[in-house]
Each structure stands twice: as structure tokens, then as C-alpha cells.
Amino acid sequence: MFEQERLLFDPVTPEQNAIPLVFAFPNTYTVGITSLGYQLVWAKFSQRSDVDVRRLFTDLHEKLPSSPEIVGFSFSWELDYTNLFDLLEQLDIPLRATARKSHHPIVFGGGSVLSANPEPYADFFDVILLGDGETLLDEFIDAYQDIRGGDRQAKLRRLAQVEGIYVPSLYGITYRSPTAEIESIEPRFPDVPAAVYKQTYRGNVLSTSTVVTEKAAWENIYMVEVVRSCPEMCRFCLASYVTLPFRVANLEGSLIPAIERGLKVTDRLGLLGASVTQHPEFEALLDYLSQPKYKDVRLSIASVRTNTVTEKLAQTLAARDTRSITIAVESGSERLREIVNKKLTNDEIITAAVNAKAGGLKAIKFYGMAGIPGEEQADIEATIEMMLAAKKAAPGLRLTLGCSTFVPKAHTPFQWFGVNKAAKKRLQLLQKKLRSQGIEFRPESYNWSVIQALLSRGDRRLSQLLELTREYGDTLGSYKRAFKDLKGKIPPLDFYVHQQWQTDQVLPWQHLHTAIPKATIQKHMEESGALPEVV
């Protein structure tokens, strides 16, 4: 599969004493090579002559070094931890960092999962990179070069001095009891910083694909990051709170040259970002892509903000082989959208559907949630009414509602809320009411959302659980069995998933800092007016 890759950068030849490094993705090649984050880190390493990087996937790998000094993982999906364990064993590396000896490589991890809350996985990594890779990766390798060949503990102590590099083993966690909340998180040594601050890249040249291949999950796609983060600050949203500030790629200096580069090797273009249509020059970008010379380009666009869906946008997308768009509305209840800070009205949602149809699109997929803090049964009814109104306003437009269960995310105002058990029945109600009206309903599994919440709010005690679930087959039943085996040794599932946590409680990620201080996040939670539903 590697021979079918078309590279959009020039790898350098590693020098004789280059660091042998394995960069892994804990999933198949098709999934991993579609990750823009994985592509970028691999290309970054490939352009350093002091690094000899080789790629590893669950089904494919380049020729691996016999004794790598560094092994890295791009970790994008929580449940890939079982694959991560498999790859470590394949490389003959102990799963737990504490079991590794001087001859074992330094194991690092990065990616969206670890940037949010690395603690459930912390015992398996020597080093975790928090934040944007644009400068952090070079600083990591430069710092490693300073102590290359030294004592393992000395290496870790030195790496911990770099802003954005988190060395979990250098922090001691104490608990009020084995099954209770955290009492304290403290550095083990005086020279280890008490808090680790995520590194943030603030430039206006954002990411683009470094490789195009027909073997990617999105065949032959060239991806361009139009914006990074999101200015909307929805109170449940990781993309807003962890990745701030909102940054946009410069149109003339970055976006257009990048698009021109990519379209020399493929005719499929993907515009990425949490809020692509909020780029201040998005209209100009649309005009650029509407030129006759790009008439054969197939254009895909990430989720768009509802009130930016104009007839012109729909026409441009339809003319570029896009049949549908995706819009996150969260709920059909305006009251609930105010709670989550979703600045959106039902009229704007209906207008988006009308404009999509008028512009030639065939379908809209709305994204919503059940179990949002403060949600009541009437809010679910309002979602049903909103979907029916959209169907009536835009007859013939295929409507889909993809619906997940609210899962609390670290560093967001709703991190203190648990999963609402009523969400399971509310998903069933939505399914019954919408499907009977000819609206496609795609619910995410409530039970797997519970597991996602477990990992989202977990602490280091879950490392034991993760090892057991893998041993027991990594099914929903394996989590139940593992909790039963660990009863009295770790908190119960309910503690992590459903319980509302106190705002003065020590959070598992409290020593890891993002763009917004905890006091501000707490203020945003209080301003929401959300109260947990008693069920």
C-alpha cells in the first residue's frame, strides 16, 4: 500500500546516527493514513535528518528498526487502546511504563484523546505530548537529543521541563480511599512542574495533507484545515474549550496555495475544521472553488454552522459532487440550546434546509444529543417537532438525525455532570416518532456512550480495568466483568459515569492546563443554569 502513496513533501535521508523512531497508529493503515494529525507528525519527523522514522499500523508496517529509541502513538479514538496494547507487545515493550528498563524505548503518545484526558492511559506512556505539534514535536526531539544515551529516569526528568510535555510517572496521585475521589496530585520531585500547560500554535498557516492515496478511508482525498478550534463555545464541546483560540488559515497566503498544490495530484478536496464556514473569507473561498477550472473537483466539507447555509453554498457544493451537508443542532429545543450556548434558532435551522434544497443538495444530516444537562422530556418533543417542520418546509430533501448521548468531556463546563440515564429511553422515543414519519434516525449506542464517559472522566485506577477488559474480549460484558473483579479496589462505574461531581473536587486532569482556567470554566457552567435531572 505504501507504494501507492503520493507525497506532498520531501522526506530527507536520515543521517548515520539518526534516532530510530517508530510512529504508530493503533488501527489499520486505511484508518490511520486518513488522519491528518498522523500524516503531519509523520511528515514532521521525516523532514528531520536526525530522525529515522518508520510507520506501524495494526495491519501493515515499514521495515522497523531492531532497537528503536522512541516509539510514538497517534491516539484518536478511546477504544483503540486494545490495539495500542497489541502493538506494544508486537514490539516486545512492556505495557506499563514502570516495567520498562533502560534498553526499552521511550513511549510517547499524542492526539485528541490524550489532549483531553490522558489519565486512564497514563500508566502505559512514558511521555504524553499535550497540544499542537507545530513546535512541540521539534522541542521534544531537541530535548531528547540533549540526553540521548543517558539514564532513563534522567531522560524523563529532562523531557518534563519542556512546556507541553507530560511525564505521568513524575506525578503522584493520592486517593481518599481506593473507591473514592482523588485527594491530591503532586509532582514527585522539586524540579518537576506542578502543572503542565498545553502548547498552542498561533500561526495562520494551518495543516494540509502530506500524502494522498487511494487506500485512505476517503479515497484520494486531499485535506485542508480551514480553521482550528471553534468560536462558539458550546458548553459540552471539547473542540472549543481544549483547542482555543480560534484560528483561521490566511486565504491568499496559505489556503489557496495549499489547495492548488493538492489539486495537482487529486481531484478530491476536503475542507476541515470544527466551524469551516465561519472563516471570515469563506465566501471568497467559495468563489475561488467555483472557477470553471475546478469543475471536476469533488468537494467535501466538514460540519457547517447552520446560519451559514446559503443557497450559494448549497449550489457550490452540489456542483462539486456533494450531495449532503452535516449540521450540528444539538436539540430542537431553543431553551436547551441556550443552556449549551448554541446560538441558533429553529427558524435558522428550517432556513438551512430550504436553502440546501434550493441549491440542489439532496440531503441534510442533523446532529443532536439526548441527555444534555438540564434536558426535560419536552425538549425531546421539541426536537421531533423541529425535524417535522424541516421536512414540511423542504419536501423531498432527505433528512437524517444522528443522535448521541451526552458524554461529559474534560476541560468543558459540563465536565462535572454525569450521563443522564433517561437518555436511553429518549433515544428510543426519537426513533419511534421520527422513523414513523419517514425521517431517518441514526442513534449512537447508549451503552457504548457510557463506556466513552467512563474513559472521558477516568483516572489512573482505570489502567487495571483496561487490561482486564482486553483480556476478557473488549465487549460491553467485559467491562461489567472487570468492574466485578475490581470491586473494592477502584470506584464503581456509577462514580465515573453518572455521578455529578462537586466543583471543589480534585479532577483527574486538574494538573493539566488548557487555554481556559478552571475558575472560568466553572463560571460558564454556572451561567448555563443547567441542573442534573433526578431519575
Short mmCIF file of C-alpha atoms in Angstrom, two decimals:
data_model
loop_
_atom_site.label_atom_id
_atom_site.label_comp_id
_atom_site.label_asym_id
_atom_site.label_seq_id
_atom_site.Cartn_x
_atom_site.Cartn_y
_atom_site.Cartn_z
CA MET A 1 0.00 0.00 0.00
CA PHE A 2 2.89 2.37 0.67
CA GLU A 3 3.88 2.33 -3.00
CA GLN A 4 0.51 3.87 -3.93
CA GLU A 5 1.14 6.97 -1.82
CA ARG A 6 1.73 10.34 -3.48
CA LEU A 7 3.76 12.52 -1.13
CA LEU A 8 3.30 16.28 -0.94
CA PHE A 9 6.54 16.87 0.95
CA ASP A 10 10.18 15.89 0.51
CA PRO A 11 11.49 13.43 3.12
CA VAL A 12 15.19 13.81 3.93
CA THR A 13 17.72 11.00 4.10
CA PRO A 14 18.41 10.16 7.76
CA GLU A 15 21.99 10.74 8.86
CA GLN A 16 24.08 7.84 10.10
CA ASN A 17 23.40 8.39 13.80
CA ALA A 18 19.73 9.33 13.43
CA ILE A 19 17.31 8.39 16.21
CA PRO A 20 15.49 5.16 15.24
CA LEU A 21 11.82 6.04 15.81
CA VAL A 22 8.63 4.04 15.24
CA PHE A 23 5.49 6.13 14.75
CA ALA A 24 2.37 4.02 15.14
CA PHE A 25 -1.36 4.38 14.67
CA PRO A 26 -3.38 1.84 16.70
CA ASN A 27 -5.70 0.91 13.85
CA THR A 28 -5.48 -0.20 10.22
CA TYR A 29 -3.49 1.66 7.57
CA THR A 30 -6.70 2.77 5.82
CA VAL A 31 -7.95 4.46 9.01
CA GLY A 32 -4.59 5.81 10.15
CA ILE A 33 -3.47 7.37 6.89
CA THR A 34 -6.78 9.25 6.71
CA SER A 35 -5.88 11.03 9.96
CA LEU A 36 -4.49 14.47 9.14
CA GLY A 37 -2.81 14.57 12.55
CA TYR A 38 -0.97 11.29 11.89
CA GLN A 39 0.14 12.47 8.44
CA LEU A 40 1.52 15.71 9.83
CA VAL A 41 3.56 14.18 12.63
CA TRP A 42 5.00 11.54 10.32
CA ALA A 43 5.98 14.20 7.77
CA LYS A 44 7.50 16.36 10.52
CA PHE A 45 9.73 13.51 11.66
CA SER A 46 10.54 12.58 8.04
CA GLN A 47 11.92 16.06 7.42
CA ARG A 48 14.48 15.85 10.23
CA SER A 49 17.78 14.30 9.25
CA ASP A 50 18.44 13.32 12.89
CA VAL A 51 15.35 11.06 12.95
CA ASP A 52 14.87 7.77 11.09
CA VAL A 53 11.09 7.28 11.31
CA ARG A 54 9.21 4.12 10.33
CA ARG A 55 5.44 3.68 10.33
CA LEU A 56 3.46 0.95 12.07
CA PHE A 57 -0.25 0.10 11.78
CA THR A 58 -2.20 -2.91 13.01
CA ASP A 59 -2.16 -4.50 9.54
CA LEU A 60 0.93 -3.02 7.89
CA HIS A 61 4.32 -1.60 8.68
CA GLU A 62 7.50 -0.33 7.11
CA LYS A 63 10.80 -2.06 7.91
CA LEU A 64 11.11 -1.48 11.63
CA PRO A 65 14.38 -0.83 13.48
CA SER A 66 15.58 -3.70 15.69
CA SER A 67 16.14 -1.36 18.66
CA PRO A 68 14.02 1.78 18.39
CA GLU A 69 14.87 4.53 20.86
CA ILE A 70 11.45 6.18 20.64
CA VAL A 71 8.04 4.68 19.88
CA GLY A 72 5.12 7.08 19.39
CA PHE A 73 1.36 6.67 19.02
CA SER A 74 -1.23 8.96 17.49
CA PHE A 75 -4.27 8.21 19.63
CA SER A 76 -7.57 9.45 18.14
CA TRP A 77 -10.24 7.06 19.42
CA GLU A 78 -10.59 5.92 23.04
CA LEU A 79 -11.39 2.28 22.29
CA ASP A 80 -8.22 1.84 20.22
CA TYR A 81 -6.36 1.17 23.48
CA THR A 82 -6.62 -2.58 22.86
CA ASN A 83 -4.78 -2.13 19.54
CA LEU A 84 -2.23 0.04 21.32
CA PHE A 85 -1.57 -2.82 23.74
CA ASP A 86 -1.25 -5.26 20.82
CA LEU A 87 1.34 -3.08 19.07
CA LEU A 88 3.40 -2.60 22.23
CA GLU A 89 3.50 -6.37 22.67
CA GLN A 90 4.39 -6.81 18.99
CA LEU A 91 7.40 -4.55 19.63
CA ASP A 92 8.26 -6.52 22.80
CA ILE A 93 7.68 -3.49 25.04
CA PRO A 94 6.07 -3.93 28.49
CA LEU A 95 2.60 -2.37 28.64
CA ARG A 96 3.26 -0.42 31.82
CA ALA A 97 5.86 2.33 31.85
CA THR A 98 7.06 1.25 35.31
CA ALA A 99 8.07 -2.17 33.92
CA ARG A 100 10.32 -0.73 31.21
CA LYS A 101 14.09 -0.95 31.60
CA SER A 102 16.96 1.13 30.26
CA HIS A 103 17.04 -0.78 26.94
CA HIS A 104 13.36 -0.15 26.22
CA PRO A 105 12.37 2.81 24.04
CA ILE A 106 10.70 5.96 25.35
CA VAL A 107 6.99 5.51 24.52
CA PHE A 108 5.12 8.73 23.77
CA GLY A 109 1.55 9.48 22.80
CA GLY A 110 -0.33 12.39 21.35
CA GLY A 111 -3.67 13.12 19.70
CA SER A 112 -7.17 14.22 20.63
CA VAL A 113 -7.84 11.51 23.23
CA LEU A 114 -4.70 12.29 25.23
CA SER A 115 -5.08 16.06 24.88
CA ALA A 116 -8.46 15.85 26.63
CA ASN A 117 -7.81 13.45 29.50
CA PRO A 118 -4.77 11.15 29.32
CA GLU A 119 -5.18 9.72 32.84
CA PRO A 120 -6.89 6.35 32.09
CA TYR A 121 -3.95 5.60 29.74
CA ALA A 122 -1.20 7.40 31.67
CA ASP A 123 0.41 4.24 33.09
CA PHE A 124 1.12 2.98 29.56
CA PHE A 125 3.06 6.03 28.32
CA ASP A 126 6.43 7.41 29.36
CA VAL A 127 5.64 10.75 27.78
CA ILE A 128 2.45 12.46 26.60
CA LEU A 129 2.57 15.45 24.24
CA LEU A 130 -0.17 17.96 25.03
CA GLY A 131 -1.20 20.39 22.34
CA ASP A 132 -0.28 21.37 18.81
CA GLY A 133 2.63 19.64 17.13
CA GLU A 134 3.90 22.56 15.05
CA THR A 135 6.58 23.49 17.61
CA LEU A 136 6.16 20.82 20.29
CA LEU A 137 7.49 17.95 18.16
CA ASP A 138 10.75 19.72 17.39
CA GLU A 139 11.18 20.70 21.03
CA PHE A 140 10.58 17.09 22.07
CA ILE A 141 13.24 15.72 19.70
CA ASP A 142 15.70 18.52 20.53
CA ALA A 143 15.31 17.82 24.26
CA TYR A 144 15.73 14.08 23.67
CA GLN A 145 18.94 14.71 21.72
CA ASP A 146 20.33 16.58 24.75
CA ILE A 147 20.08 13.48 26.95
CA ARG A 148 20.29 10.72 24.36
CA GLY A 149 22.05 7.69 25.80
CA GLY A 150 21.57 8.82 29.38
CA ASP A 151 19.78 7.20 32.31
CA ARG A 152 16.07 6.54 31.65
CA GLN A 153 14.90 8.47 34.71
CA ALA A 154 17.18 11.40 33.84
CA LYS A 155 15.73 11.44 30.32
CA LEU A 156 12.20 11.67 31.67
CA ARG A 157 13.12 14.41 34.15
CA ARG A 158 14.71 16.43 31.34
CA LEU A 159 11.76 15.96 28.97
CA ALA A 160 9.35 17.09 31.71
CA GLN A 161 10.99 20.54 31.60
CA VAL A 162 9.61 21.18 28.09
CA GLU A 163 6.29 23.03 28.07
CA GLY A 164 3.56 20.72 26.80
CA ILE A 165 5.41 17.50 27.68
CA TYR A 166 3.72 15.50 30.40
CA VAL A 167 5.56 12.63 32.11
CA PRO A 168 2.87 10.81 34.14
CA SER A 169 5.28 8.79 36.29
CA LEU A 170 6.69 12.01 37.77
CA TYR A 171 3.34 12.81 39.42
CA GLY A 172 1.98 11.07 42.49
CA ILE A 173 -1.77 10.61 42.89
CA THR A 174 -3.34 10.01 46.30
CA TYR A 175 -6.96 8.99 46.86
CA ARG A 176 -9.27 9.49 49.84
CA SER A 177 -9.82 5.73 49.64
CA PRO A 178 -9.45 3.11 46.89
CA THR A 179 -13.06 3.76 45.79
CA ALA A 180 -13.33 7.49 46.48
CA GLU A 181 -12.26 10.69 44.74
CA ILE A 182 -8.72 11.98 44.30
CA GLU A 183 -7.17 13.72 47.30
CA SER A 184 -4.13 15.28 45.61
CA ILE A 185 -1.92 15.29 42.52
CA GLU A 186 1.65 16.34 43.24
CA PRO A 187 4.98 16.25 41.38
CA ARG A 188 7.38 13.68 42.85
CA PHE A 189 10.47 15.90 42.52
CA PRO A 190 11.14 19.61 43.13
CA ASP A 191 12.29 20.21 39.52
CA VAL A 192 9.09 18.76 38.02
CA PRO A 193 6.49 21.47 37.26
CA ALA A 194 3.32 21.31 39.38
CA ALA A 195 1.20 21.85 36.26
CA VAL A 196 1.67 21.06 32.57
CA TYR A 197 0.44 23.64 30.06
CA LYS A 198 -0.78 22.55 26.65
CA GLN A 199 1.20 24.11 23.80
CA THR A 200 -0.79 26.19 21.34
CA TYR A 201 0.28 27.10 17.82
CA ARG A 202 -0.97 30.58 16.97
CA GLY A 203 0.03 30.93 13.31
CA ASN A 204 -2.25 31.42 10.30
CA VAL A 205 -0.76 28.64 8.18
CA LEU A 206 -2.74 25.55 9.15
CA SER A 207 -2.46 21.87 8.27
CA THR A 208 -2.77 20.21 4.88
CA SER A 209 -2.38 16.62 3.72
CA THR A 210 1.16 15.39 3.34
CA VAL A 211 0.12 12.24 1.49
CA VAL A 212 -2.70 11.28 -0.88
CA THR A 213 -3.61 7.65 -1.52
CA GLU A 214 -6.50 5.63 -2.91
CA LYS A 215 -6.13 3.33 0.11
CA ALA A 216 -7.29 6.01 2.56
CA ALA A 217 -10.78 5.67 4.07
CA TRP A 218 -11.69 8.72 1.96
CA GLU A 219 -10.12 7.62 -1.31
CA ASN A 220 -7.57 10.04 -2.80
CA ILE A 221 -8.71 12.93 -0.61
CA TYR A 222 -6.53 15.99 -0.07
CA MET A 223 -7.41 17.65 3.22
CA VAL A 224 -7.03 21.32 4.07
CA GLU A 225 -7.54 22.69 7.57
CA VAL A 226 -9.51 25.92 7.04
CA VAL A 227 -9.98 26.83 10.71
CA ARG A 228 -8.75 25.46 14.03
CA SER A 229 -10.91 25.40 17.17
CA CYS A 230 -14.38 26.99 17.27
CA PRO A 231 -15.52 30.41 18.46
CA GLU A 232 -18.99 29.27 19.53
CA MET A 233 -18.04 27.90 22.98
CA CYS A 234 -20.82 25.32 23.27
CA ARG A 235 -20.57 24.23 26.89
CA PHE A 236 -20.18 20.49 26.19
CA CYS A 237 -17.68 20.89 23.37
CA LEU A 238 -14.09 19.72 23.55
CA ALA A 239 -13.26 21.32 20.20
CA SER A 240 -13.99 24.76 21.62
CA TYR A 241 -12.55 24.58 25.08
CA VAL A 242 -9.41 22.45 24.61
CA THR A 243 -8.20 23.91 21.31
CA LEU A 244 -8.80 27.66 21.76
CA PRO A 245 -8.09 30.24 20.47
CA PHE A 246 -10.00 30.14 17.18
CA ARG A 247 -7.50 30.42 14.32
CA VAL A 248 -8.09 30.78 10.58
CA ALA A 249 -5.82 29.98 7.68
CA ASN A 250 -4.81 33.01 5.61
CA LEU A 251 -6.73 32.86 2.32
CA GLU A 252 -4.20 34.25 -0.15
CA GLY A 253 -1.04 33.30 1.72
CA SER A 254 -1.99 29.80 2.82
CA LEU A 255 -5.34 28.33 1.78
CA ILE A 256 -5.31 28.99 -1.96
CA PRO A 257 -1.66 27.94 -2.49
CA ALA A 258 -2.33 24.77 -0.45
CA ILE A 259 -5.43 23.91 -2.49
CA GLU A 260 -3.54 24.48 -5.75
CA ARG A 261 -0.79 22.11 -4.56
CA GLY A 262 -3.23 19.39 -3.65
CA LEU A 263 -5.34 19.59 -6.78
CA LYS A 264 -2.25 18.85 -8.89
CA VAL A 265 -2.30 15.29 -7.57
CA THR A 266 -6.03 14.59 -6.98
CA ASP A 267 -9.49 15.89 -7.80
CA ARG A 268 -10.95 15.28 -4.32
CA LEU A 269 -10.74 18.11 -1.80
CA GLY A 270 -11.81 18.08 1.86
CA LEU A 271 -12.20 21.30 3.86
CA LEU A 272 -11.68 20.56 7.54
CA GLY A 273 -12.42 22.35 10.79
CA ALA A 274 -14.97 22.44 13.58
CA SER A 275 -16.60 25.52 12.05
CA VAL A 276 -15.37 25.81 8.45
CA THR A 277 -18.00 28.26 7.23
CA GLN A 278 -17.06 30.74 9.94
CA HIS A 279 -13.79 31.53 8.21
CA PRO A 280 -14.09 35.31 7.66
CA GLU A 281 -13.29 34.92 3.95
CA PHE A 282 -15.32 31.79 3.33
CA GLU A 283 -17.40 33.48 0.61
CA ALA A 284 -14.19 34.35 -1.26
CA LEU A 285 -13.01 30.74 -0.87
CA LEU A 286 -16.30 29.53 -2.37
CA ASP A 287 -15.87 31.94 -5.30
CA TYR A 288 -12.36 30.61 -5.85
CA LEU A 289 -13.54 26.98 -5.88
CA SER A 290 -16.41 27.88 -8.24
CA GLN A 291 -13.99 28.67 -11.08
CA PRO A 292 -14.51 26.62 -14.25
CA LYS A 293 -11.01 25.12 -13.96
CA TYR A 294 -12.21 23.26 -10.84
CA LYS A 295 -15.46 21.97 -12.35
CA ASP A 296 -14.34 18.34 -11.97
CA VAL A 297 -13.26 18.68 -8.34
CA ARG A 298 -15.22 16.66 -5.78
CA LEU A 299 -15.60 18.83 -2.69
CA SER A 300 -16.33 17.64 0.84
CA ILE A 301 -16.85 19.96 3.77
CA ALA A 302 -16.87 19.26 7.49
CA SER A 303 -19.84 20.15 9.66
CA VAL A 304 -21.09 23.66 8.86
CA ARG A 305 -22.75 26.23 11.08
CA THR A 306 -26.49 26.33 10.42
CA ASN A 307 -26.90 30.06 9.73
CA THR A 308 -24.12 29.96 7.11
CA VAL A 309 -26.01 27.51 4.87
CA THR A 310 -26.91 29.83 2.00
CA GLU A 311 -28.33 28.84 -1.37
CA LYS A 312 -24.97 29.86 -2.88
CA LEU A 313 -23.09 27.46 -0.57
CA ALA A 314 -25.50 24.65 -1.47
CA GLN A 315 -25.14 25.38 -5.21
CA THR A 316 -21.34 25.36 -5.00
CA LEU A 317 -21.29 22.07 -3.11
CA ALA A 318 -23.88 20.45 -5.39
CA ALA A 319 -21.86 21.48 -8.45
CA ARG A 320 -18.78 19.85 -6.88
CA ASP A 321 -20.39 16.44 -6.36
CA THR A 322 -21.50 16.95 -2.76
CA ARG A 323 -24.97 15.55 -2.15
CA SER A 324 -25.46 16.38 1.52
CA ILE A 325 -24.22 18.55 4.37
CA THR A 326 -23.92 17.94 8.09
CA ILE A 327 -25.16 20.41 10.71
CA ALA A 328 -24.86 20.12 14.49
CA VAL A 329 -28.05 21.48 16.07
CA GLU A 330 -27.85 19.55 19.40
CA SER A 331 -31.60 19.88 20.07
CA GLY A 332 -34.83 21.21 18.62
CA SER A 333 -35.46 22.98 21.92
CA GLU A 334 -34.43 26.63 21.96
CA ARG A 335 -34.40 26.54 25.77
CA LEU A 336 -31.91 23.67 25.77
CA ARG A 337 -29.74 25.32 23.12
CA GLU A 338 -29.48 28.36 25.40
CA ILE A 339 -28.27 26.09 28.19
CA VAL A 340 -25.49 24.70 25.99
CA ASN A 341 -24.75 28.14 24.49
CA LYS A 342 -25.72 27.06 20.97
CA LYS A 343 -26.50 30.40 19.35
CA LEU A 344 -29.13 29.17 16.95
CA THR A 345 -32.88 29.46 16.34
CA ASN A 346 -35.33 26.95 14.87
CA ASP A 347 -36.06 29.43 12.08
CA GLU A 348 -32.39 29.32 11.08
CA ILE A 349 -32.48 25.51 11.04
CA ILE A 350 -35.56 25.50 8.80
CA THR A 351 -33.99 28.13 6.52
CA ALA A 352 -30.87 25.99 6.18
CA ALA A 353 -32.99 23.06 4.98
CA VAL A 354 -34.86 25.29 2.50
CA ASN A 355 -31.58 26.76 1.17
CA ALA A 356 -29.98 23.32 0.89
CA LYS A 357 -32.83 22.05 -1.25
CA ALA A 358 -32.99 25.23 -3.36
CA GLY A 359 -29.27 24.99 -4.02
CA GLY A 360 -29.52 21.43 -5.33
CA LEU A 361 -28.41 19.35 -2.34
CA LYS A 362 -30.24 16.06 -1.80
CA ALA A 363 -29.90 15.62 1.97
CA ILE A 364 -29.06 17.14 5.33
CA LYS A 365 -27.78 15.22 8.31
CA PHE A 366 -28.51 16.95 11.61
CA TYR A 367 -26.55 16.01 14.70
CA GLY A 368 -28.27 16.09 18.08
CA MET A 369 -27.87 14.78 21.61
CA ALA A 370 -30.05 13.21 24.26
CA GLY A 371 -29.40 13.63 27.96
CA ILE A 372 -27.93 17.16 27.82
CA PRO A 373 -27.73 18.68 31.33
CA GLY A 374 -30.99 20.46 32.05
CA GLU A 375 -32.91 18.44 29.45
CA GLU A 376 -36.56 17.58 30.06
CA GLN A 377 -38.98 15.34 28.18
CA ALA A 378 -40.48 18.42 26.49
CA ASP A 379 -37.11 19.14 24.88
CA ILE A 380 -37.19 15.77 23.13
CA GLU A 381 -40.70 16.55 21.85
CA ALA A 382 -39.36 19.89 20.56
CA THR A 383 -36.67 18.06 18.58
CA ILE A 384 -39.32 15.87 16.95
CA GLU A 385 -41.39 18.95 16.06
CA MET A 386 -38.34 20.72 14.62
CA MET A 387 -37.49 17.77 12.37
CA LEU A 388 -41.09 17.53 11.13
CA ALA A 389 -41.12 21.28 10.43
CA ALA A 390 -37.92 20.96 8.39
CA LYS A 391 -39.45 18.10 6.41
CA LYS A 392 -42.55 20.16 5.67
CA ALA A 393 -40.53 23.25 4.68
CA ALA A 394 -38.20 21.35 2.33
CA PRO A 395 -40.23 18.46 0.85
CA GLY A 396 -38.12 15.94 -1.00
CA LEU A 397 -34.93 16.76 0.95
CA ARG A 398 -33.75 13.62 2.70
CA LEU A 399 -33.45 14.33 6.41
CA THR A 400 -31.38 12.35 8.90
CA LEU A 401 -30.96 12.91 12.61
CA GLY A 402 -27.81 11.38 14.03
CA CYS A 403 -28.15 11.38 17.79
CA SER A 404 -25.66 10.62 20.53
CA THR A 405 -25.94 10.55 24.30
CA PHE A 406 -24.37 13.49 26.13
CA VAL A 407 -20.91 12.47 27.37
CA PRO A 408 -19.06 14.82 29.77
CA LYS A 409 -15.67 15.94 28.47
CA ALA A 410 -12.67 17.15 30.45
CA HIS A 411 -11.94 20.92 30.48
CA THR A 412 -15.50 21.84 29.46
CA PRO A 413 -18.21 23.49 31.60
CA PHE A 414 -20.20 20.26 31.62
CA GLN A 415 -17.30 18.13 32.91
CA TRP A 416 -18.95 17.99 36.35
CA PHE A 417 -22.20 16.45 35.04
CA GLY A 418 -22.76 12.73 34.63
CA VAL A 419 -24.53 10.79 31.88
CA ASN A 420 -28.32 11.00 32.23
CA LYS A 421 -29.77 7.50 32.45
CA ALA A 422 -33.01 8.79 30.91
CA ALA A 423 -31.15 9.32 27.62
CA LYS A 424 -31.59 5.65 26.70
CA LYS A 425 -35.41 5.88 26.66
CA ARG A 426 -35.31 9.27 24.98
CA LEU A 427 -33.29 7.86 22.09
CA GLN A 428 -35.92 5.13 21.74
CA LEU A 429 -38.69 7.75 21.69
CA LEU A 430 -36.94 9.77 19.00
CA GLN A 431 -36.51 6.64 16.92
CA LYS A 432 -40.17 5.66 17.24
CA LYS A 433 -41.53 9.12 16.41
CA LEU A 434 -39.16 10.07 13.58
CA ARG A 435 -38.94 6.82 11.66
CA SER A 436 -42.71 6.60 11.52
CA GLN A 437 -42.66 10.00 9.74
CA GLY A 438 -40.10 8.93 7.14
CA ILE A 439 -37.15 10.67 8.78
CA GLU A 440 -34.00 8.58 9.08
CA PHE A 441 -32.80 8.31 12.68
CA ARG A 442 -29.28 7.09 13.49
CA PRO A 443 -28.69 6.77 17.22
CA GLU A 444 -25.28 6.06 18.68
CA SER A 445 -25.24 3.21 21.17
CA TYR A 446 -26.23 4.41 24.65
CA ASN A 447 -24.24 1.58 26.25
CA TRP A 448 -21.05 2.46 24.38
CA SER A 449 -21.62 6.13 25.26
CA VAL A 450 -21.46 5.01 28.90
CA ILE A 451 -18.04 3.45 28.20
CA GLN A 452 -16.94 6.62 26.42
CA ALA A 453 -17.94 8.64 29.50
CA LEU A 454 -16.02 6.21 31.71
CA LEU A 455 -12.86 6.86 29.70
CA SER A 456 -13.60 10.56 29.36
CA ARG A 457 -13.76 11.13 33.15
CA GLY A 458 -11.48 8.30 34.23
CA ASP A 459 -8.35 8.42 36.38
CA ARG A 460 -5.29 6.19 36.57
CA ARG A 461 -7.06 3.49 38.54
CA LEU A 462 -8.76 2.52 35.27
CA SER A 463 -5.48 1.13 33.90
CA GLN A 464 -6.23 -2.12 35.75
CA LEU A 465 -9.70 -2.17 34.21
CA LEU A 466 -8.40 -1.60 30.67
CA GLU A 467 -6.01 -4.52 30.94
CA LEU A 468 -8.81 -6.77 32.18
CA THR A 469 -11.36 -5.70 29.55
CA ARG A 470 -8.89 -6.53 26.84
CA GLU A 471 -8.24 -9.92 28.44
CA TYR A 472 -11.99 -10.55 28.62
CA GLY A 473 -12.63 -9.72 24.97
CA ASP A 474 -13.27 -5.96 24.86
CA THR A 475 -17.06 -6.24 24.76
CA LEU A 476 -19.67 -4.42 26.85
CA GLY A 477 -19.84 -7.51 29.03
CA SER A 478 -16.09 -7.43 29.59
CA TYR A 479 -16.38 -4.03 31.32
CA LYS A 480 -19.07 -5.41 33.64
CA ARG A 481 -16.92 -8.43 34.45
CA ALA A 482 -13.81 -6.29 35.05
CA PHE A 483 -15.67 -3.94 37.43
CA LYS A 484 -16.92 -7.01 39.31
CA ASP A 485 -13.37 -8.36 39.63
CA LEU A 486 -12.07 -4.99 40.85
CA LYS A 487 -14.88 -4.29 43.31
CA GLY A 488 -13.46 -2.53 46.36
CA LYS A 489 -10.21 -1.72 44.53
CA ILE A 490 -11.48 1.04 42.22
CA PRO A 491 -14.63 3.21 42.25
CA PRO A 492 -17.77 1.70 40.70
CA LEU A 493 -18.94 2.57 37.17
CA ASP A 494 -21.55 4.95 38.55
CA PHE A 495 -18.86 7.14 40.17
CA TYR A 496 -17.18 7.84 36.83
CA VAL A 497 -20.20 7.88 34.53
CA HIS A 498 -23.42 9.02 36.20
CA GLN A 499 -22.42 10.90 39.31
CA GLN A 500 -22.44 14.69 39.39
CA TRP A 501 -19.06 15.77 40.69
CA GLN A 502 -18.57 18.66 43.09
CA THR A 503 -16.85 21.77 41.72
CA ASP A 504 -14.30 21.70 44.57
CA GLN A 505 -13.44 18.07 43.81
CA VAL A 506 -9.91 17.34 42.55
CA LEU A 507 -10.36 16.33 38.91
CA PRO A 508 -8.13 13.66 37.34
CA TRP A 509 -6.81 16.23 34.83
CA GLN A 510 -6.53 19.14 37.26
CA HIS A 511 -2.74 19.43 36.84
CA LEU A 512 -3.09 19.67 33.04
CA HIS A 513 -3.98 23.14 31.81
CA THR A 514 -5.58 24.27 28.56
CA ALA A 515 -6.46 27.74 27.27
CA ILE A 516 -9.14 28.50 29.88
CA PRO A 517 -8.63 28.46 33.67
CA LYS A 518 -10.79 26.14 35.79
CA ALA A 519 -12.46 29.12 37.51
CA THR A 520 -13.66 30.44 34.14
CA ILE A 521 -14.89 27.01 33.08
CA GLN A 522 -16.82 26.76 36.36
CA LYS A 523 -18.33 30.20 35.78
CA HIS A 524 -19.51 29.10 32.32
CA MET A 525 -21.14 26.03 33.87
CA GLU A 526 -22.96 28.16 36.45
CA GLU A 527 -24.13 30.60 33.76
CA SER A 528 -25.75 27.72 31.86
CA GLY A 529 -28.38 27.29 34.56
CA ALA A 530 -28.27 23.53 33.99
CA LEU A 531 -29.27 21.26 36.84
CA PRO A 532 -28.92 17.49 36.79
CA GLU A 533 -32.22 15.69 36.31
CA VAL A 534 -33.21 13.36 39.13
CA VAL A 535 -34.00 9.99 37.54
#
